[in-house]
Amino acid sequence: MAKIIDGKAIAAEMREQIAADVKVLMDQGVTPGLAVVLVGEDPASRVYVSMKEKACAATGIYSVEHKLSAETSEADLLALIANLNGDAKIDGILVQLPLPDHIDEAKILEAISPDKDVDGFHPYNVGRLVTGNPVFQPCTPYGVMKMLEHTGVDLKGKEVVIVGRSNIVGKPVALMCLAEHATVTICHSRTVDLPQKVAAADVVIAAVGQPEMIKGAWIKKGAVVIDVGVNRVGEKKLVGDVEFVAACENAAAITPVPGGVGPMTITMLLYNTLLSAKRRAGQQD
Ligand code: NDP
């Protein structure tokens, strides 16, 4: 039976350390600050933003929310970002995605100063990750790496199979695993014989967005499974991309959904904001 990798517990432990580090920094006169920008009324985005603010408050990070109407122009949003780029109290800028259709998302993300880009989506930070010299790493994949580290998984020489190639999860997590000397295979919707690819993996990272599409029987005995997927089935139930109960029969360790990768994403946002504030205070990483 697989060991359950408890994302909530790992996140709680990390947040405790972050809060302690924030306190030390504040004693030195630097309060980490995060600006969260929300455009429009998307209910899921509002929930995420409020979770981020609560998490900031709980760790002592100063946060300020800019709630803009869905009709906000691209020019006004760019002006706000320019202001935040120049605001000495702000170490991190997060623009909640998705943005309304009339706003060019890429243009907005590129307007954020790379040294306040705590989401790690600016092309500069993407490039730094590709070249193996990251400055800010995107939160969800970074959270996956922290979970593997906490679980004691040494990726060196391991076969890692990632299912999903999005810019926010699949591709960056592949680069992070590569940096840890894993042999990485990235699968996607055109991959031929996915079961055979997954069966060869020492570590499976699923980021697809389809309920339980990775079958438990595909998982190699003793593999580690990280399930990033969050899929709503029915009214209230959430499931991952991996068939959890059946996968537990084969995996050595597995993340549940919910309570796995989810809690790590906001934790890594706090972590990146703290990192940015430490840099402002002239401290080395
Ligand atoms: P995307 O929709 O951007 O990407 C999904 C990927 O899955 C694509 O690369 C797609 O391939 C691939 N895919 C789709 N169908 C199949 C298939 N049948 N076989 C193999 N590959 C397939 O999703 P995201 O990366 O944004 O998110 C993935 C999941 O992770 C979602 O459930 C999302 O909710 C969750 N998520 C969770 C977070 C958290 O904090 N826990 C944060 C971010 C995401 P192709 O490129 O060929 O289309």
GROMACS .gro file of C-alpha atoms and ligand atoms in nm:
model
  333
    1MET     CA    1   0.000   0.000   0.000
    2ALA     CA    2   0.134   0.340  -0.097
    3LYS     CA    3   0.254   0.603   0.146
    4ILE     CA    4   0.033   0.910   0.115
    5ILE     CA    5   0.233   1.226   0.050
    6ASP     CA    6   0.056   1.479   0.269
    7GLY     CA    7   0.068   1.813   0.089
    8LYS     CA    8  -0.118   1.988   0.368
    9ALA     CA    9   0.140   1.882   0.626
   10ILE     CA   10   0.437   1.972   0.403
   11ALA     CA   11   0.279   2.308   0.322
   12ALA     CA   12   0.209   2.377   0.692
   13GLU     CA   13   0.569   2.300   0.785
   14MET     CA   14   0.700   2.525   0.507
   15ARG     CA   15   0.462   2.808   0.602
   16GLU     CA   16   0.585   2.792   0.961
   17GLN     CA   17   0.942   2.837   0.840
   18ILE     CA   18   0.835   3.117   0.604
   19ALA     CA   19   0.660   3.298   0.893
   20ALA     CA   20   0.975   3.266   1.106
   21ASP     CA   21   1.191   3.403   0.821
   22VAL     CA   22   0.945   3.690   0.763
   23LYS     CA   23   0.976   3.784   1.130
   24VAL     CA   24   1.357   3.792   1.111
   25LEU     CA   25   1.338   4.009   0.801
   26MET     CA   26   1.088   4.247   0.963
   27ASP     CA   27   1.319   4.285   1.261
   28GLN     CA   28   1.574   4.404   1.007
   29GLY     CA   29   1.323   4.661   0.878
   30VAL     CA   30   1.206   4.482   0.563
   31THR     CA   31   0.843   4.364   0.535
   32PRO     CA   32   0.781   4.135   0.237
   33GLY     CA   33   0.496   4.272   0.025
   34LEU     CA   34   0.276   4.108  -0.237
   35ALA     CA   35   0.038   4.288  -0.474
   36VAL     CA   36  -0.246   4.078  -0.610
   37VAL     CA   37  -0.430   4.209  -0.914
   38LEU     CA   38  -0.773   4.073  -0.999
   39VAL     CA   39  -0.958   4.185  -1.310
   40GLY     CA   40  -1.327   4.096  -1.331
   41GLU     CA   41  -1.560   3.886  -1.124
   42ASP     CA   42  -1.463   3.526  -1.205
   43PRO     CA   43  -1.579   3.336  -0.892
   44ALA     CA   44  -1.291   3.082  -0.893
   45SER     CA   45  -1.036   3.364  -0.930
   46ARG     CA   46  -1.194   3.550  -0.638
   47VAL     CA   47  -1.161   3.241  -0.421
   48TYR     CA   48  -0.794   3.197  -0.518
   49VAL     CA   49  -0.719   3.562  -0.450
   50SER     CA   50  -0.882   3.552  -0.109
   51MET     CA   51  -0.688   3.232  -0.021
   52LYS     CA   52  -0.365   3.403  -0.122
   53GLU     CA   53  -0.441   3.705   0.095
   54LYS     CA   54  -0.525   3.491   0.397
   55ALA     CA   55  -0.205   3.292   0.351
   56CYS     CA   56  -0.004   3.618   0.336
   57ALA     CA   57  -0.169   3.745   0.656
   58ALA     CA   58  -0.099   3.417   0.836
   59THR     CA   59   0.273   3.437   0.756
   60GLY     CA   60   0.315   3.810   0.821
   61ILE     CA   61   0.353   3.906   0.455
   62TYR     CA   62   0.198   4.243   0.368
   63SER     CA   63  -0.050   4.204   0.084
   64VAL     CA   64  -0.251   4.453  -0.113
   65GLU     CA   65  -0.531   4.365  -0.348
   66HIS     CA   66  -0.621   4.562  -0.660
   67LYS     CA   67  -0.970   4.461  -0.767
   68LEU     CA   68  -1.047   4.602  -1.111
   69SER     CA   69  -1.368   4.584  -1.308
   70ALA     CA   70  -1.399   4.346  -1.603
   71GLU     CA   71  -1.408   4.653  -1.831
   72THR     CA   72  -1.063   4.775  -1.724
   73SER     CA   73  -0.858   4.864  -2.030
   74GLU     CA   74  -0.526   4.703  -2.110
   75ALA     CA   75  -0.363   5.047  -2.085
   76ASP     CA   76  -0.498   5.100  -1.732
   77LEU     CA   77  -0.378   4.757  -1.623
   78LEU     CA   78  -0.033   4.826  -1.771
   79ALA     CA   79  -0.026   5.159  -1.583
   80LEU     CA   80  -0.107   4.983  -1.254
   81ILE     CA   81   0.170   4.728  -1.314
   82ALA     CA   82   0.417   5.008  -1.390
   83ASN     CA   83   0.323   5.165  -1.056
   84LEU     CA   84   0.367   4.840  -0.868
   85ASN     CA   85   0.703   4.779  -1.043
   86GLY     CA   86   0.821   5.105  -0.891
   87ASP     CA   87   0.663   5.057  -0.547
   88ALA     CA   88   0.935   4.991  -0.289
   89LYS     CA   89   0.693   4.814  -0.052
   90ILE     CA   90   0.606   4.553  -0.312
   91ASP     CA   91   0.834   4.251  -0.364
   92GLY     CA   92   0.596   4.039  -0.568
   93ILE     CA   93   0.326   4.113  -0.826
   94LEU     CA   94   0.068   3.853  -0.909
   95VAL     CA   95  -0.188   3.906  -1.182
   96GLN     CA   96  -0.462   3.649  -1.137
   97LEU     CA   97  -0.531   3.460  -1.460
   98PRO     CA   98  -0.734   3.428  -1.672
   99LEU     CA   99  -0.774   3.788  -1.784
  100PRO     CA  100  -1.075   3.915  -1.982
  101ASP     CA  101  -1.052   3.851  -2.358
  102HIS     CA  102  -0.981   4.212  -2.452
  103ILE     CA  103  -0.655   4.208  -2.254
  104ASP     CA  104  -0.342   4.049  -2.401
  105GLU     CA  105  -0.223   3.814  -2.126
  106ALA     CA  106   0.132   3.778  -2.264
  107LYS     CA  107   0.173   4.156  -2.280
  108ILE     CA  108   0.063   4.192  -1.917
  109LEU     CA  109   0.292   3.917  -1.790
  110GLU     CA  110   0.584   4.072  -1.979
  111ALA     CA  111   0.513   4.410  -1.819
  112ILE     CA  112   0.578   4.274  -1.469
  113SER     CA  113   0.932   4.347  -1.360
  114PRO     CA  114   1.118   4.010  -1.373
  115ASP     CA  115   1.254   4.073  -1.022
  116LYS     CA  116   0.897   4.095  -0.885
  117ASP     CA  117   0.762   3.811  -1.098
  118VAL     CA  118   0.681   3.572  -0.811
  119ASP     CA  119   0.464   3.357  -1.040
  120GLY     CA  120   0.768   3.293  -1.261
  121PHE     CA  121   0.576   3.345  -1.587
  122HIS     CA  122   0.781   3.632  -1.735
  123PRO     CA  123   0.978   3.517  -2.043
  124TYR     CA  124   1.299   3.624  -1.867
  125ASN     CA  125   1.228   3.388  -1.578
  126VAL     CA  126   1.117   3.113  -1.817
  127GLY     CA  127   1.448   3.155  -2.003
  128ARG     CA  128   1.646   3.142  -1.679
  129LEU     CA  129   1.472   2.816  -1.590
  130VAL     CA  130   1.549   2.671  -1.935
  131THR     CA  131   1.918   2.760  -1.902
  132GLY     CA  132   1.935   2.599  -1.558
  133ASN     CA  133   1.990   2.922  -1.366
  134PRO     CA  134   1.645   3.009  -1.229
  135VAL     CA  135   1.553   3.334  -1.053
  136PHE     CA  136   1.183   3.276  -0.978
  137GLN     CA  137   1.034   2.933  -1.043
  138PRO     CA  138   0.661   2.890  -1.114
  139CYS     CA  139   0.469   2.794  -0.802
  140THR     CA  140   0.289   2.469  -0.885
  141PRO     CA  141   0.586   2.285  -1.041
  142TYR     CA  142   0.815   2.426  -0.772
  143GLY     CA  143   0.571   2.288  -0.514
  144VAL     CA  144   0.592   1.947  -0.682
  145MET     CA  145   0.972   1.955  -0.647
  146LYS     CA  146   0.950   2.049  -0.279
  147MET     CA  147   0.711   1.758  -0.220
  148LEU     CA  148   0.952   1.514  -0.386
  149GLU     CA  149   1.236   1.657  -0.178
  150HIS     CA  150   1.033   1.623   0.146
  151THR     CA  151   0.947   1.265   0.052
  152GLY     CA  152   1.316   1.188   0.013
  153VAL     CA  153   1.297   1.109  -0.359
  154ASP     CA  154   1.637   1.148  -0.525
  155LEU     CA  155   1.569   1.210  -0.894
  156LYS     CA  156   1.923   1.147  -1.015
  157GLY     CA  157   1.913   0.886  -1.292
  158LYS     CA  158   1.542   0.820  -1.242
  159GLU     CA  159   1.292   0.783  -1.525
  160VAL     CA  160   1.040   1.064  -1.479
  161VAL     CA  161   0.730   1.063  -1.697
  162ILE     CA  162   0.528   1.383  -1.707
  163VAL     CA  163   0.181   1.372  -1.859
  164GLY     CA  164   0.088   1.722  -1.978
  165ARG     CA  165   0.299   1.988  -2.149
  166SER     CA  166   0.142   2.317  -2.041
  167ASN     CA  167   0.353   2.625  -1.980
  168ILE     CA  168   0.239   2.645  -1.618
  169VAL     CA  169   0.293   2.284  -1.509
  170GLY     CA  170   0.418   2.021  -1.755
  171LYS     CA  171   0.704   2.206  -1.925
  172PRO     CA  172   0.849   2.380  -1.618
  173VAL     CA  173   0.832   2.068  -1.402
  174ALA     CA  174   1.015   1.880  -1.680
  175LEU     CA  175   1.295   2.138  -1.671
  176MET     CA  176   1.313   2.120  -1.292
  177CYS     CA  177   1.340   1.738  -1.299
  178LEU     CA  178   1.607   1.764  -1.569
  179ALA     CA  179   1.803   2.000  -1.343
  180GLU     CA  180   1.789   1.726  -1.078
  181HIS     CA  181   1.945   1.483  -1.331
  182ALA     CA  182   1.634   1.277  -1.404
  183THR     CA  183   1.574   1.126  -1.747
  184VAL     CA  184   1.256   1.302  -1.850
  185THR     CA  185   0.978   1.199  -2.088
  186ILE     CA  186   0.698   1.447  -2.156
  187CYS     CA  187   0.368   1.300  -2.276
  188HIS     CA  188   0.068   1.481  -2.419
  189SER     CA  189  -0.252   1.424  -2.614
  190ARG     CA  190  -0.068   1.294  -2.924
  191THR     CA  191   0.157   1.055  -2.734
  192VAL     CA  192   0.133   0.701  -2.868
  193ASP     CA  193   0.085   0.427  -2.608
  194LEU     CA  194   0.064   0.633  -2.292
  195PRO     CA  195   0.016   0.324  -2.070
  196GLN     CA  196   0.353   0.187  -2.180
  197LYS     CA  197   0.525   0.523  -2.118
  198VAL     CA  198   0.374   0.552  -1.770
  199ALA     CA  199   0.463   0.190  -1.690
  200ALA     CA  200   0.832   0.269  -1.744
  201ALA     CA  201   0.834   0.555  -1.492
  202ASP     CA  202   1.001   0.564  -1.152
  203VAL     CA  203   0.819   0.893  -1.097
  204VAL     CA  204   0.491   0.990  -1.267
  205ILE     CA  205   0.379   1.353  -1.265
  206ALA     CA  206   0.025   1.397  -1.395
  207ALA     CA  207  -0.095   1.739  -1.511
  208VAL     CA  208  -0.370   1.669  -1.762
  209GLY     CA  209  -0.704   1.789  -1.626
  210GLN     CA  210  -0.903   1.471  -1.694
  211PRO     CA  211  -1.054   1.276  -1.407
  212GLU     CA  212  -0.861   0.958  -1.327
  213MET     CA  213  -0.742   0.910  -1.687
  214ILE     CA  214  -0.413   0.754  -1.571
  215LYS     CA  215  -0.503   0.405  -1.460
  216GLY     CA  216  -0.368   0.249  -1.145
  217ALA     CA  217  -0.269  -0.065  -1.334
  218TRP     CA  218  -0.025   0.138  -1.551
  219ILE     CA  219   0.185   0.241  -1.250
  220LYS     CA  220   0.508   0.046  -1.199
  221LYS     CA  221   0.544  -0.128  -0.861
  222GLY     CA  222   0.730   0.108  -0.630
  223ALA     CA  223   0.686   0.422  -0.841
  224VAL     CA  224   0.618   0.765  -0.691
  225VAL     CA  225   0.307   0.941  -0.822
  226ILE     CA  226   0.246   1.316  -0.808
  227ASP     CA  227  -0.102   1.411  -0.920
  228VAL     CA  228  -0.138   1.779  -1.008
  229GLY     CA  229  -0.482   1.740  -1.165
  230VAL     CA  230  -0.788   1.888  -1.000
  231ASN     CA  231  -1.114   1.773  -1.156
  232ARG     CA  232  -1.463   1.832  -1.027
  233VAL     CA  233  -1.694   1.535  -1.063
  234GLY     CA  234  -2.056   1.584  -0.970
  235GLU     CA  235  -2.153   1.865  -0.735
  236LYS     CA  236  -1.878   1.860  -0.479
  237LYS     CA  237  -1.626   1.579  -0.534
  238LEU     CA  238  -1.272   1.655  -0.650
  239VAL     CA  239  -1.051   1.391  -0.807
  240GLY     CA  240  -0.707   1.394  -0.964
  241ASP     CA  241  -0.582   1.276  -1.302
  242VAL     CA  242  -0.474   0.942  -1.155
  243GLU     CA  243  -0.704   0.659  -1.056
  244PHE     CA  244  -0.609   0.697  -0.692
  245VAL     CA  245  -0.737   0.382  -0.519
  246ALA     CA  246  -0.600   0.147  -0.785
  247ALA     CA  247  -0.270   0.339  -0.809
  248CYS     CA  248  -0.219   0.296  -0.433
  249GLU     CA  249  -0.183  -0.078  -0.498
  250ASN     CA  250   0.131  -0.026  -0.707
  251ALA     CA  251   0.285   0.306  -0.602
  252ALA     CA  252   0.537   0.340  -0.320
  253ALA     CA  253   0.410   0.693  -0.255
  254ILE     CA  254   0.132   0.906  -0.400
  255THR     CA  255  -0.027   1.248  -0.353
  256PRO     CA  256  -0.401   1.261  -0.282
  257VAL     CA  257  -0.648   1.503  -0.443
  258PRO     CA  258  -0.743   1.720  -0.262
  259GLY     CA  259  -0.469   1.766  -0.004
  260GLY     CA  260  -0.171   1.694  -0.230
  261VAL     CA  261  -0.017   1.946  -0.468
  262GLY     CA  262  -0.296   2.202  -0.413
  263PRO     CA  263  -0.177   2.342  -0.077
  264MET     CA  264   0.179   2.368  -0.212
  265THR     CA  265   0.102   2.622  -0.486
  266ILE     CA  266   0.016   2.911  -0.255
  267THR     CA  267   0.297   2.809  -0.021
  268MET     CA  268   0.545   2.853  -0.303
  269LEU     CA  269   0.397   3.195  -0.381
  270LEU     CA  270   0.472   3.295  -0.021
  271TYR     CA  271   0.817   3.139  -0.054
  272ASN     CA  272   0.893   3.336  -0.373
  273THR     CA  273   0.767   3.661  -0.218
  274LEU     CA  274   0.993   3.606   0.083
  275LEU     CA  275   1.284   3.526  -0.152
  276SER     CA  276   1.223   3.851  -0.337
  277ALA     CA  277   1.215   4.049  -0.011
  278LYS     CA  278   1.538   3.885   0.103
  279ARG     CA  279   1.697   3.996  -0.223
  280ARG     CA  280   1.571   4.351  -0.159
  281ALA     CA  281   1.737   4.329   0.181
  282GLY     CA  282   2.061   4.236   0.005
  283GLN     CA  283   2.067   3.878   0.129
  284GLN     CA  284   2.194   3.592  -0.084
  285ASP     CA  285   1.954   3.313  -0.182
  286NDP     P1  286  -0.369   2.230  -1.968
  286NDP     O1  287  -0.508   2.205  -2.014
  286NDP     O2  288  -0.301   2.359  -2.001
  286NDP     O3  289  -0.275   2.112  -2.021
  286NDP     C1  290  -0.317   1.980  -2.019
  286NDP     C2  291  -0.214   1.891  -2.083
  286NDP     O4  292  -0.263   1.757  -2.080
  286NDP     C3  293  -0.187   1.925  -2.229
  286NDP     O5  294  -0.048   1.925  -2.253
  286NDP     C4  295  -0.257   1.813  -2.305
  286NDP     O6  296  -0.191   1.775  -2.424
  286NDP     C5  297  -0.246   1.699  -2.207
  286NDP     N1  298  -0.351   1.601  -2.233
  286NDP     C6  299  -0.484   1.622  -2.249
  286NDP     N2  300  -0.546   1.506  -2.275
  286NDP     C7  301  -0.452   1.410  -2.273
  286NDP     C8  302  -0.454   1.269  -2.294
  286NDP     N3  303  -0.568   1.205  -2.320
  286NDP     N4  304  -0.338   1.202  -2.288
  286NDP     C9  305  -0.222   1.266  -2.260
  286NDP     N5  306  -0.215   1.399  -2.240
  286NDP    C10  307  -0.328   1.469  -2.247
  286NDP     O7  308  -0.371   2.206  -1.811
  286NDP     P2  309  -0.276   2.261  -1.693
  286NDP     O8  310  -0.138   2.214  -1.711
  286NDP     O9  311  -0.304   2.404  -1.672
  286NDP    O10  312  -0.343   2.184  -1.569
  286NDP    C11  313  -0.345   2.044  -1.563
  286NDP    C12  314  -0.424   2.001  -1.442
  286NDP    O11  315  -0.359   2.049  -1.324
  286NDP    C13  316  -0.567   2.058  -1.433
  286NDP    O12  317  -0.650   1.962  -1.372
  286NDP    C14  318  -0.553   2.178  -1.344
  286NDP    O13  319  -0.673   2.208  -1.277
  286NDP    C15  320  -0.448   2.129  -1.248
  286NDP     N6  321  -0.372   2.236  -1.185
  286NDP    C16  322  -0.360   2.231  -1.049
  286NDP    C17  323  -0.289   2.327  -0.982
  286NDP    C18  324  -0.272   2.316  -0.837
  286NDP    O14  325  -0.243   2.411  -0.771
  286NDP     N7  326  -0.288   2.198  -0.779
  286NDP    C19  327  -0.229   2.441  -1.053
  286NDP    C20  328  -0.239   2.432  -1.197
  286NDP    C21  329  -0.309   2.333  -1.259
  286NDP     P3  330  -0.180   1.874  -2.554
  286NDP    O15  331  -0.074   1.972  -2.517
  286NDP    O16  332  -0.140   1.782  -2.662
  286NDP    O17  333  -0.316   1.937  -2.571
   0.00000   0.00000   0.00000
